[in-house]
mmCIF file of C-alpha atoms in Angstrom:
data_model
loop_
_atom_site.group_PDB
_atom_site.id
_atom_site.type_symbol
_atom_site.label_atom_id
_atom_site.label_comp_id
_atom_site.label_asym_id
_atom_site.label_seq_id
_atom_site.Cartn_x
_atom_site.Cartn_y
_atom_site.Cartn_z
ATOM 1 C CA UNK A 976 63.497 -56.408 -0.342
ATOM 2 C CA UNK A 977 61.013 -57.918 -2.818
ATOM 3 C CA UNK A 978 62.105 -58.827 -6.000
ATOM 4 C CA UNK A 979 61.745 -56.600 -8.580
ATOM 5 C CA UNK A 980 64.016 -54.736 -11.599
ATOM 6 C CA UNK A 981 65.806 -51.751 -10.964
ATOM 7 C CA UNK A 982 68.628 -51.740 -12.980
ATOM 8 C CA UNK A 983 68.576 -48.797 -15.222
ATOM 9 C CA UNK A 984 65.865 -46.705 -13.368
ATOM 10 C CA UNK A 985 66.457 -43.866 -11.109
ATOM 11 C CA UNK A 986 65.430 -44.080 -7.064
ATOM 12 C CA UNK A 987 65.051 -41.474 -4.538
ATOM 13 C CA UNK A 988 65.684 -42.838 -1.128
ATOM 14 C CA UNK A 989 65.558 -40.551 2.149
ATOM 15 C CA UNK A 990 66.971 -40.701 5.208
ATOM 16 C CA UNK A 991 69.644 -42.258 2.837
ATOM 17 C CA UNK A 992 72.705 -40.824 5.576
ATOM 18 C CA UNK A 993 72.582 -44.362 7.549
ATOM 19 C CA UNK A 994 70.759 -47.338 8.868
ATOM 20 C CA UNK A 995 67.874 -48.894 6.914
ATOM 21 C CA UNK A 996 67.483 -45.874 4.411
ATOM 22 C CA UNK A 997 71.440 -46.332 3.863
ATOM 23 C CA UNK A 998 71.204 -50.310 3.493
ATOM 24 C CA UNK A 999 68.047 -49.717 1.243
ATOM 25 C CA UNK A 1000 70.324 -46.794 -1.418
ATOM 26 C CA UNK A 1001 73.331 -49.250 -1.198
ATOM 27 C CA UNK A 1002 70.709 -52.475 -2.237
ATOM 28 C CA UNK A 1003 68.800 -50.621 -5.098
ATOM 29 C CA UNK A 1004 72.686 -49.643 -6.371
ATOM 30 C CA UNK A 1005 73.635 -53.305 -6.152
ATOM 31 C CA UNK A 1006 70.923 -53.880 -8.400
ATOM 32 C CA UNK A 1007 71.590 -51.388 -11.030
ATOM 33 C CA UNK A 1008 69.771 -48.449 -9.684
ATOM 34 C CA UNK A 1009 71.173 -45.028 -10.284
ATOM 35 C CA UNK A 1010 69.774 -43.578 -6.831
ATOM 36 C CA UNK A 1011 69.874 -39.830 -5.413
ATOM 37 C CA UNK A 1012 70.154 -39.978 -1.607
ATOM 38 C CA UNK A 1013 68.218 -37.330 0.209
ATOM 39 C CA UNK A 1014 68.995 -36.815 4.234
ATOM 40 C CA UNK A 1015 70.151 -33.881 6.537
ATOM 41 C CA UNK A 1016 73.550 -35.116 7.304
ATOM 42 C CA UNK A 1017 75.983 -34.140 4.696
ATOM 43 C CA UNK A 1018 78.862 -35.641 6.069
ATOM 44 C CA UNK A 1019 77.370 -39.471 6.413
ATOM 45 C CA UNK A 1020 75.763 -38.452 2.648
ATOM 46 C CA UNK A 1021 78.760 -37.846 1.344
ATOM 47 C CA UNK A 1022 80.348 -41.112 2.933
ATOM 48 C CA UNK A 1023 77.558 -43.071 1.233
ATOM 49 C CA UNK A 1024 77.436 -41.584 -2.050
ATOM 50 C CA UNK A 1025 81.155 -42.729 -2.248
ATOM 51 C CA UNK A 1026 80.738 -46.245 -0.918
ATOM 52 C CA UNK A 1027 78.314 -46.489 -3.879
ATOM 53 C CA UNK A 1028 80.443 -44.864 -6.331
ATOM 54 C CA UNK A 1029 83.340 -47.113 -5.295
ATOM 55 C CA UNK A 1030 81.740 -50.430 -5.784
ATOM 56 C CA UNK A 1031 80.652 -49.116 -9.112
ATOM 57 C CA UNK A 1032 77.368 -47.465 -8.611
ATOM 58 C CA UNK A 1033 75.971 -44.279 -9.626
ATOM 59 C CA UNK A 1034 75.026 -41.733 -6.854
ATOM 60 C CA UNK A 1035 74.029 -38.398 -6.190
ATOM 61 C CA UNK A 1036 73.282 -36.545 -3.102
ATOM 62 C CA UNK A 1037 71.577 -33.574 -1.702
ATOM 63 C CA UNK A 1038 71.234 -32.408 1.924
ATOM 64 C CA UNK A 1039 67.700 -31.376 2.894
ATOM 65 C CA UNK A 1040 64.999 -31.769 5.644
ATOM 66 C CA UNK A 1041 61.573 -32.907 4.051
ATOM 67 C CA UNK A 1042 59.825 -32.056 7.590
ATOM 68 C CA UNK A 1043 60.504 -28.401 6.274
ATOM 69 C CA UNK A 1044 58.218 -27.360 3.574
ATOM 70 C CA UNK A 1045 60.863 -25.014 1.517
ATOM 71 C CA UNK A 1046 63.679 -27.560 1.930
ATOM 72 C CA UNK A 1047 61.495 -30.428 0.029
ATOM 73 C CA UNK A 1048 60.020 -27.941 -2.240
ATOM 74 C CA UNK A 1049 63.526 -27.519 -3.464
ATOM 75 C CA UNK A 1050 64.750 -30.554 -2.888
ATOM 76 C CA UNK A 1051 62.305 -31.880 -5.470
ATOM 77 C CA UNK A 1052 63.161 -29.019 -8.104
ATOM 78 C CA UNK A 1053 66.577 -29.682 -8.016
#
């Protein structure tokens, strides 16, 4: 990841549930992010949010599917 501030800012990350979009939330947390995780699986979104929470990070998540129009539409109202 290049390096560049965070810390203090809010990112969205999706496909935040696991694998690179997972490793990319848990990095920008690490570096002071406050990040909202976006993915379909609630389950793995929930595990993630608390891995972040328990090292000290702030997290929020919400399950969606962006590939559906109405699920990103309110996705991004929320």
């Amino acid at each position: 990841m290049a390096d560049f501030a965070v810390s203090g800012r809010v990112a969205v990350v999706t496909g935040a549930s696991r694998g690179i979009g997972e490793a990319i939330a848990r990095e920008l947390s690490r570096r002071g992010a406050s990040v909202g995780l976006l993915a379909r699986a609630e389950h793995d979104l929930e595990r993630v949010t608390g891995v972040i929470r328990r090292a000290g990070g702030r997290a929020e998540w919400l399950a969606c599917d962006l590939s559906d129009t109405a699920s990103a539409a309110a996705a991004i109202a929320t």
